[in-house]
XYZ file of C-alpha atoms in Angstrom:
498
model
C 31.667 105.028 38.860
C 29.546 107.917 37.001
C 33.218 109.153 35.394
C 33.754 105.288 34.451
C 30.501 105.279 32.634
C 31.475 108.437 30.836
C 34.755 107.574 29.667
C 33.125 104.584 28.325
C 30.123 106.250 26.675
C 33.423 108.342 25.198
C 35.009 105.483 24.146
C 32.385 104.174 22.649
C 31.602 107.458 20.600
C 35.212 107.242 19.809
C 35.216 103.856 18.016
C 32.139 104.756 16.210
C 33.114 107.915 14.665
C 36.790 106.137 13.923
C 34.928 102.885 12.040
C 32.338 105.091 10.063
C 35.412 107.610 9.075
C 37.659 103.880 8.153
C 34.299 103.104 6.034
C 34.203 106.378 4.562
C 37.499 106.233 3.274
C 38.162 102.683 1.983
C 34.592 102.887 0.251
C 34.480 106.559 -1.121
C 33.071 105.649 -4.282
C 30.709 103.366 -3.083
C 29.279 106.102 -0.489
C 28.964 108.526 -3.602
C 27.119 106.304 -5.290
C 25.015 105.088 -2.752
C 24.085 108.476 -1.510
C 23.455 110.027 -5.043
C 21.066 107.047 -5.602
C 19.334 108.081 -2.100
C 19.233 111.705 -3.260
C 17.763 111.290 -7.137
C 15.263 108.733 -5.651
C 14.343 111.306 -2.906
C 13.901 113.852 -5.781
C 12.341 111.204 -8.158
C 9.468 110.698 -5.863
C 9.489 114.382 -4.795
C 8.555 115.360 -8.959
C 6.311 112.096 -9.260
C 4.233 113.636 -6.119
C 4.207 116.851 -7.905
C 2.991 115.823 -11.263
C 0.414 113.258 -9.745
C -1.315 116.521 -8.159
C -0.834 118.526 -11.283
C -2.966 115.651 -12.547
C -5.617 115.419 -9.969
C -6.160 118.961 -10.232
C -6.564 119.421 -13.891
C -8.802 115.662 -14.143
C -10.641 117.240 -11.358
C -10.960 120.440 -13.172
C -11.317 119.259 -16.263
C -13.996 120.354 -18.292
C -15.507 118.580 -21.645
C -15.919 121.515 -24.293
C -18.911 119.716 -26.114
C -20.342 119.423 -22.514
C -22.947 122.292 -23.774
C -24.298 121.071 -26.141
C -25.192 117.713 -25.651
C -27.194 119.379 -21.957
C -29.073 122.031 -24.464
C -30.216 119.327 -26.863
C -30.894 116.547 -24.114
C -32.953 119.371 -22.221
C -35.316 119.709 -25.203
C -35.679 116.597 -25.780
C -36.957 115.502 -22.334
C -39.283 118.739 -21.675
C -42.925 118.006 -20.029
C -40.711 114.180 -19.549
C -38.534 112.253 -17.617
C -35.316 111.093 -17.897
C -35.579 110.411 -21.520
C -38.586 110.999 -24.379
C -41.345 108.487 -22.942
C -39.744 108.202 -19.788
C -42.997 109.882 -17.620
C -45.173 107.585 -19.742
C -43.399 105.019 -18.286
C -43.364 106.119 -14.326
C -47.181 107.178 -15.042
C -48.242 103.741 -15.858
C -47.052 102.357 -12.977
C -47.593 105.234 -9.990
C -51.066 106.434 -10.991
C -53.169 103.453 -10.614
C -51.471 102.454 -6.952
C -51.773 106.290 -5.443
C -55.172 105.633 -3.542
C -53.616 102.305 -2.396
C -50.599 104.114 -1.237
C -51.834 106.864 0.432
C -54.520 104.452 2.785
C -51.344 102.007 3.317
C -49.009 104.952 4.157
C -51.829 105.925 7.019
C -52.532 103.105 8.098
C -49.169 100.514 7.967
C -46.018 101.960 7.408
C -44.264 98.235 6.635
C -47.240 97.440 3.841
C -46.243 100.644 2.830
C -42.765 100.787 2.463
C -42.877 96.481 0.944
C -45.551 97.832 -1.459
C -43.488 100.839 -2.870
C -40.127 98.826 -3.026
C -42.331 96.423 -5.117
C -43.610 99.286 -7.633
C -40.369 100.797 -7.946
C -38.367 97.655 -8.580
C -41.378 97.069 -11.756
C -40.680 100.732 -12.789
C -36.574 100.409 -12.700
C -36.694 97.595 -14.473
C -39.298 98.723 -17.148
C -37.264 101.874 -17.762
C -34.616 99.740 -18.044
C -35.941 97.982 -20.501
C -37.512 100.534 -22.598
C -34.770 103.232 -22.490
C -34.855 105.418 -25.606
C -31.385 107.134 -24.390
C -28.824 105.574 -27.096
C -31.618 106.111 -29.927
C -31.620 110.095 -28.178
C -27.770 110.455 -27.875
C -26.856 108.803 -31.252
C -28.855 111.733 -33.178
C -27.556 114.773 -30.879
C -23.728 113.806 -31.940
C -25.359 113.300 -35.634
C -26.952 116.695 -34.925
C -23.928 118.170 -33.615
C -20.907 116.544 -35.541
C -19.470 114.631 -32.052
C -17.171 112.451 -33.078
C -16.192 111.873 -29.755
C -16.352 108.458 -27.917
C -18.035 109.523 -24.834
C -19.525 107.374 -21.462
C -22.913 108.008 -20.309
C -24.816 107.642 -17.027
C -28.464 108.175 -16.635
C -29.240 107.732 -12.536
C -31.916 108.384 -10.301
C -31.110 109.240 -6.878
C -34.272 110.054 -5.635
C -38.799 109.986 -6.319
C -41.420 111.366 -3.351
C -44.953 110.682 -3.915
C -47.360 113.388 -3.039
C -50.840 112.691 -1.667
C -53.870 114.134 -0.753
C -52.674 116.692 1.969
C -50.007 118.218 -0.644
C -46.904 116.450 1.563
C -43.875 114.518 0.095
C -44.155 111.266 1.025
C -40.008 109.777 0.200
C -40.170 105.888 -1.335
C -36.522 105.931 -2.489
C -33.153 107.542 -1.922
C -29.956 106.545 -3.905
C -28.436 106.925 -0.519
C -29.868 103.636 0.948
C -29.967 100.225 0.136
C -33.321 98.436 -1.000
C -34.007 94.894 -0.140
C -36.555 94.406 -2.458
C -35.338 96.294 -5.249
C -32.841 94.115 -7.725
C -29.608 94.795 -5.868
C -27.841 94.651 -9.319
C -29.235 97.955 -10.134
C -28.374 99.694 -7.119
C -24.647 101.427 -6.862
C -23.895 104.075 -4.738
C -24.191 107.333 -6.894
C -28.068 106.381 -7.469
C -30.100 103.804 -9.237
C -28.041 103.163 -13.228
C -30.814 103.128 -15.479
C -28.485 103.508 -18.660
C -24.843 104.082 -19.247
C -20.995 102.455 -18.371
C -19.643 105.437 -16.797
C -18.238 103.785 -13.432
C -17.008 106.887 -11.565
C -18.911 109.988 -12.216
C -18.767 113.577 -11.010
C -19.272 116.867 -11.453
C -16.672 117.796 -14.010
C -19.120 115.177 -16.190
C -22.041 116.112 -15.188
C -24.403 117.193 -18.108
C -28.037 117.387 -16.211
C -29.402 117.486 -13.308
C -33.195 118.018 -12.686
C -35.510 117.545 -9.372
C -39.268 117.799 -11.263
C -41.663 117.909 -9.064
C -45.575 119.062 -9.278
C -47.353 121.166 -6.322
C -50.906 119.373 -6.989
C -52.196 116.628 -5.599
C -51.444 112.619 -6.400
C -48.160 113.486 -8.162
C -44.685 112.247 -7.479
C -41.232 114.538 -7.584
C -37.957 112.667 -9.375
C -34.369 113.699 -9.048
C -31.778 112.109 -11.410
C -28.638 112.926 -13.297
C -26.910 112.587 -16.342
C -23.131 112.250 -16.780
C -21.190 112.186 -20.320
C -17.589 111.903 -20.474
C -15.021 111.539 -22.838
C -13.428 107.828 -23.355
C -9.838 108.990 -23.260
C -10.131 111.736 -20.968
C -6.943 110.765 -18.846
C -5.503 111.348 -22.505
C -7.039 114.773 -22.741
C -5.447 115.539 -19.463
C -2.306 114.414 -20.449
C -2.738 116.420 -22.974
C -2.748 119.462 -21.438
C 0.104 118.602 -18.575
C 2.623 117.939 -21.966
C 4.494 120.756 -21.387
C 4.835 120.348 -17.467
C 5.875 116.558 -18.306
C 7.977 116.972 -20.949
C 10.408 119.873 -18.679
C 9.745 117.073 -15.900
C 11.138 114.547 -18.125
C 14.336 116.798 -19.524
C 15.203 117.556 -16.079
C 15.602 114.067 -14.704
C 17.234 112.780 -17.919
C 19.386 116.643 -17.051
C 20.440 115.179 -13.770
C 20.872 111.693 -14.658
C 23.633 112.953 -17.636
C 25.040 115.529 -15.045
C 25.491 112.654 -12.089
C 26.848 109.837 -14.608
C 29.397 112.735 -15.934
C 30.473 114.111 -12.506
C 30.461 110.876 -11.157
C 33.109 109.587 -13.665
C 35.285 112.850 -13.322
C 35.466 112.488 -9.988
C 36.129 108.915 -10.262
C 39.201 110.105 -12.564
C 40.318 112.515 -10.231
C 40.343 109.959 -7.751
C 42.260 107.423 -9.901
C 44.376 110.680 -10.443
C 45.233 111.103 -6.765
C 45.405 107.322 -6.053
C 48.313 107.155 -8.897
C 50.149 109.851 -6.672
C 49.867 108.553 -3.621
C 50.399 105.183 -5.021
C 53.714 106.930 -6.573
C 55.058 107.948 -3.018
C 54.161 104.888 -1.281
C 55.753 102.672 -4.105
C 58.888 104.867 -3.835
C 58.854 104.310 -0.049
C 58.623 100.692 -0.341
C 60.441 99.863 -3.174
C 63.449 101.911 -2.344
C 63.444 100.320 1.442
C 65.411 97.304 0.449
C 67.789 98.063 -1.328
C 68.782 101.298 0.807
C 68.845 98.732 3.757
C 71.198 96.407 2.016
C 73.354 99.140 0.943
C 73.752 100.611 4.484
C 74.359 97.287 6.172
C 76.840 96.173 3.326
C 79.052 99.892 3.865
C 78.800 98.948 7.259
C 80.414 95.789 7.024
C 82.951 97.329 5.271
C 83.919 99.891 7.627
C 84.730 96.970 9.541
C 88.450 96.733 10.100
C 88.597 92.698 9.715
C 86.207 92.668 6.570
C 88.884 95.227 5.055
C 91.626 92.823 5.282
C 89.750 89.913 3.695
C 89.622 90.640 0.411
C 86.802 88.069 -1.055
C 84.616 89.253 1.797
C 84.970 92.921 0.777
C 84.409 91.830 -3.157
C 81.557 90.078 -2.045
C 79.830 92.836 -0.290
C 80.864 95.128 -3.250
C 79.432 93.448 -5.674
C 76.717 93.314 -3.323
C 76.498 97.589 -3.088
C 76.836 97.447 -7.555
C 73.775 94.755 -7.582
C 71.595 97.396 -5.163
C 72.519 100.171 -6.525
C 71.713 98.918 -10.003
C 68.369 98.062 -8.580
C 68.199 101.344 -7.186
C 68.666 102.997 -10.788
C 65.924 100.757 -12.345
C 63.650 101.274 -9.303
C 63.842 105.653 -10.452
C 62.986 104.853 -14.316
C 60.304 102.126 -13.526
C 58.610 103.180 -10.218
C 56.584 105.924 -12.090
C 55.144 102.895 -13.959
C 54.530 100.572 -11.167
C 52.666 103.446 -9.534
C 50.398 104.522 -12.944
C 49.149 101.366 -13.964
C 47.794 98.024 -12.448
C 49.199 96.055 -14.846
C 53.085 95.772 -15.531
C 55.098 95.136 -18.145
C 57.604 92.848 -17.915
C 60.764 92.230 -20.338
C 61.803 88.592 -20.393
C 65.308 87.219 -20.724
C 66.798 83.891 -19.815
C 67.480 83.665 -16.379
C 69.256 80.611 -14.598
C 66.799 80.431 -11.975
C 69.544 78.677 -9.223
C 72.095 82.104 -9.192
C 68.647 84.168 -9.878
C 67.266 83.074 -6.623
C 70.717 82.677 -4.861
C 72.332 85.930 -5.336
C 68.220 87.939 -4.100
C 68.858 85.918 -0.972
C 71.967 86.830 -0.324
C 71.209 90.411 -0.432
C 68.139 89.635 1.479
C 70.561 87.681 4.536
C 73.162 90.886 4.162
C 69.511 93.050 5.006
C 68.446 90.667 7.986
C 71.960 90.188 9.427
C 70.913 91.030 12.356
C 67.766 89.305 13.029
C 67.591 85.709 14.371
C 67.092 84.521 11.065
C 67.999 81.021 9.836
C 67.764 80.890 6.280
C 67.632 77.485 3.703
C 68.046 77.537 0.196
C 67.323 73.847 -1.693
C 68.328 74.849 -5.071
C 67.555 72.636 -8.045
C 69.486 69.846 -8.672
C 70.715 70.971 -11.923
C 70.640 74.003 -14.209
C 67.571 75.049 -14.923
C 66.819 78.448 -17.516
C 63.445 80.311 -17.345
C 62.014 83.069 -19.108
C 61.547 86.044 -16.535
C 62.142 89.655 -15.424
C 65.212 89.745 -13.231
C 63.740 93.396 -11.828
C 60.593 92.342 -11.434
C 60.879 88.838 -10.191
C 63.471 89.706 -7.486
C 61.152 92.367 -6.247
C 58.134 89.535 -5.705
C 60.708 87.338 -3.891
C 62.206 89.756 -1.519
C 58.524 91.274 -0.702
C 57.666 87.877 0.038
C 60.906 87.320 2.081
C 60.127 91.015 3.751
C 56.327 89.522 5.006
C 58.365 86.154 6.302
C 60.079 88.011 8.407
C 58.086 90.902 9.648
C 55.270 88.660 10.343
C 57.519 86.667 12.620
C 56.998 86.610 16.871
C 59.562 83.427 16.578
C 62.683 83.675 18.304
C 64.121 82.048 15.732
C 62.972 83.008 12.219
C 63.564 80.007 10.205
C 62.331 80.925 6.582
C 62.788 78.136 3.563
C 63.183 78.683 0.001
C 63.244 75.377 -2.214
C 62.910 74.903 -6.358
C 61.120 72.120 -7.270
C 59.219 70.637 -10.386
C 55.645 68.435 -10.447
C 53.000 68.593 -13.174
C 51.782 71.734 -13.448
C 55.621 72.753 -13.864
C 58.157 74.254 -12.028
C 57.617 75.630 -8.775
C 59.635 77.842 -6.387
C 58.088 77.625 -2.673
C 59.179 80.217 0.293
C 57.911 79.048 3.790
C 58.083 80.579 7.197
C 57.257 79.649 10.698
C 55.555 83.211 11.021
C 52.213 84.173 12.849
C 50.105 82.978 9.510
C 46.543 83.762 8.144
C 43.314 82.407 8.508
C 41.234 81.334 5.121
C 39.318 84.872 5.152
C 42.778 86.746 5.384
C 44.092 85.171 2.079
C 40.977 86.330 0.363
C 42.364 90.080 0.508
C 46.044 89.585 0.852
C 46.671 90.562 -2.594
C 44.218 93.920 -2.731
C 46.202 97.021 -2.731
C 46.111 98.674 0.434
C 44.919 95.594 2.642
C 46.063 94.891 5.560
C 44.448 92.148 8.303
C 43.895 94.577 11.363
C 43.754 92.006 14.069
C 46.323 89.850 12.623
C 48.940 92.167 11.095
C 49.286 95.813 11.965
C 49.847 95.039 15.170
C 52.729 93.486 14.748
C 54.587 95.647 11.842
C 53.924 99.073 9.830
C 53.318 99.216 6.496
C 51.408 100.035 3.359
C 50.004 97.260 2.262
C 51.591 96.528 -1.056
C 54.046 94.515 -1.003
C 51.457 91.503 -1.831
C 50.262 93.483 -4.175
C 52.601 94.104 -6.140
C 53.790 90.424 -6.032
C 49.972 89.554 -7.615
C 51.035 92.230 -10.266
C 54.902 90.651 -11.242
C 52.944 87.068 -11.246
C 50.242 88.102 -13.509
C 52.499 89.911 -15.859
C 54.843 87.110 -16.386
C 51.550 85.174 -16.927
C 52.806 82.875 -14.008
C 50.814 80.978 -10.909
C 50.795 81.984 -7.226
C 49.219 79.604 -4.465
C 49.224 80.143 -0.606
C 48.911 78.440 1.925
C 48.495 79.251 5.501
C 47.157 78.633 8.999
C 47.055 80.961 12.146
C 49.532 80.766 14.196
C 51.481 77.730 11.978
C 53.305 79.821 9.367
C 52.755 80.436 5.821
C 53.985 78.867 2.332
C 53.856 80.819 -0.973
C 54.055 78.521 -3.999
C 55.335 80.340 -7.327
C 54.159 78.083 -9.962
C 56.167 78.488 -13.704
C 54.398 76.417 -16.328
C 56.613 74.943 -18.573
């Protein structure tokens, strides 16, 4: 049982390897393609991962040249101050007539105490708000130092301790927590914004920060921050990552030029190899019939009864002249069948009745053998057509061929009839062969196809014949309709407008 399981496992393995290797080689192209895609996407999002890092890094690092001078000149201007020029003036107003309040509150109950401060603060937030002096301040220092610059600003407090009688900080905000009674619009979480639109600061634009703070009695300690930063910064960082983008750039466009050229030299190649192996596999085919109906009609010959009847031994003569003929065209026109898709035929009046007559009597000299019953309905009266005699009695016969390979009949009754309704004249060849379901007729005319389940079983081939026949039809600018149903025979329907 355990070696059943194994052979199976094996099996299976098998048929895997065999359908991916069947894909691989009916689809090369498409693989190519597909995995090329896979690989310059890979490396696509392999650069864009490198140059998004370059960027964080140098944003991160980056560092605003004029950065200097606008700290220096701020500094000054807020010494023995906060925040801004009048800002202590401000804070003053409000903290120095509540400290005794405080400090007996902060003794005695810590929730009057922390209600009252959030109160106070909220009045002094809002007041500095109000009365900020820092655009007034920042418009003169780039006057002062020729900024031209559009910069964001952000002025924040993130902290204020009171100080009391007994020289201890007594904390009544942090930017860290959230206030309930404080406006809630005002808070954010890198401190309280008292001026400024700068939504994400750090400390590449950082400009100043001070913790003041007094060691005397009834006084209060303040940390805050100010942030200035450039408007087009992720331009200035750009800026400086040109060179690294541009080489970025040139190298995908590189690869890009190099896939699109390899890809169509090796698609020419391809075509290249396809034309010779087309070449030897038209030879094989093409020469098949005629070689067939030259051997069987020197057979006949060498017959001792066919020698003494004379019009049978014409017959099959003229039969051997006709194929070998064909076999002389078939040397100088092969090579062209095998380098291009699309023929070219060379019309000449034809009278379609001996046309089609004398290809299938070479084609009953090939089958002689077979138990093949074979009915011609001929037009009822002469009719001429416009056609190649090469080409056209190379569609018939490979349609003839199919009818009878495609065959588990014991008899192999195959029907060739000329008739004429409005969309002209049409020529229909039917058989009582193994037939095609709807998806088979899709692909019978694709070079190379052939139906596994339904046909490769039964016969060996290359799957051209069909081909081919699409190829004469087109090139004479003709019709070709089929119809068919598994197991109930086929009918093709050459169609000749008039």
């Amino acid at each position: 049982m355990i070696r059943n399981l194994r052979m199976r496992e094996k099996l299976s393995l098998e048929r895997i390897y065999l359908s991916f290797r069947n894909y691989f080689m009916t689809h090369p192209v498409k693989i190519y393609i597909t995995t090329s895609v896979i690989c310059f996407l890979v490396l696509a999002l392999v650069q864009f991962i490198l140059v998004y890092n370059t960027y964080d890094l140098l944003n991160r690092r980056f560092y605003y040249e004029k950065k200097g001078q606008i700290q220096e000149d701020y500094t000054r201007a807020i010494v023995n101050d906060q925040l801004f020029p009048g800002g202590k003036k401000i804070i003053d107003r409000y903290i120095a007539p509540k400290f005794k309040e405080l400090e007996r509150l902060h003794a005695a109950d810590t929730a009057a105490f922390n209600k009252e401060t959030q109160l106070l603060l909220n009045n002094i937030f809002n007041a500095l708000i109000k009365e900020q002096k820092v655009d007034s301040l920042l418009a003169s220092i780039k006057e002062k130092e020729h900024i031209t610059d559009s910069l964001k600003y952000l002025l924040s407090i993130h902290r204020i301790d009171l100080m009391f009688g007994d020289l201890k900080y007594v904390n009544i905000y942090d930017g860290r927590n959230k206030y309930l009674l404080i406006d809630s619009a005002m808070q954010e979480k890198t401190g309280l914004h008292i001026f400024g639109n700068l939504k994400k600061p750090d400390d590449q634009s950082m400009v100043l920060s001070l913790n003041v703070s007094d060691q005397v009695p009834y006084t209060y300690a303040i940390f805050f921050t100010f942030h200035a930063d450039p408007y087009n910064r992720r331009q200035m960082v750009f800026k400086q990552m040109r060179l690294m983008l541009t080489m970025s750039l040139l190298s995908m466009l590189a690869i890009i030029t190099l896939f699109i050229i390899t890809l169509r030299n090796w698609i020419k190649q391809k075509h290249l190899s396809d034309v010779k192996t087309d070449f030897i596999n038209n030879i094989t085919h093409e020469f098949h019939t005629p070689l067939s109906a030259i051997m069987v009609a020197n057979k006949n010959i060498q017959n001792e009864k066919i020698l003494d009847n004379k019009t049978a031994l014409r017959s099959l003569s003229e039969i051997i002249e006709r194929q070998s003929q064909r076999l002389k065209l078939l040397i100088g026109q092969v090579l062209d069948i095998a380098a291009i898709d699309k023929l070219s035929v060379h019309k000449e009046p034809q009278d379609l009745n001996i046309l089609v007559k004398d290809i299938l009597t070479d084609f009953s000299i090939k089958f002689s053998e077979a138990n093949l019953h074979l009915t011609y309905e001929e037009y009822p009266s002469d009719i001429t057509v416009e056609a190649d005699s090469f080409h056209f009695a190379t569609l018939l016969l490979n349609i003839l061929d199919n009818a009878v390979k495609y065959n588990l009949q014991p008899l192999k009754r195959i029907t060739v009839s000329i008739t004429t309704d409005k969309e002209g004249l049409q020529i229909i060849v039917s058989d009582n062969g193994i037939g095609m379901t709807k998806e088979t007729i899709r692909y019978i005319f694709d070079k190379f196809y052939r139906h596994q389940k339904d046909l490769t079983q039964y016969s060996k081939g290359l799957g051209l014949g069909l081909h081919y026949v699409k190829q004469c039809i087109d090139a004479h600018q003709w019709k070709l309709k089929v119809e068919s149903e598994a197991g109930k025979g086929s009918t093709f329907v050459i169609i000749i407008p008039e």
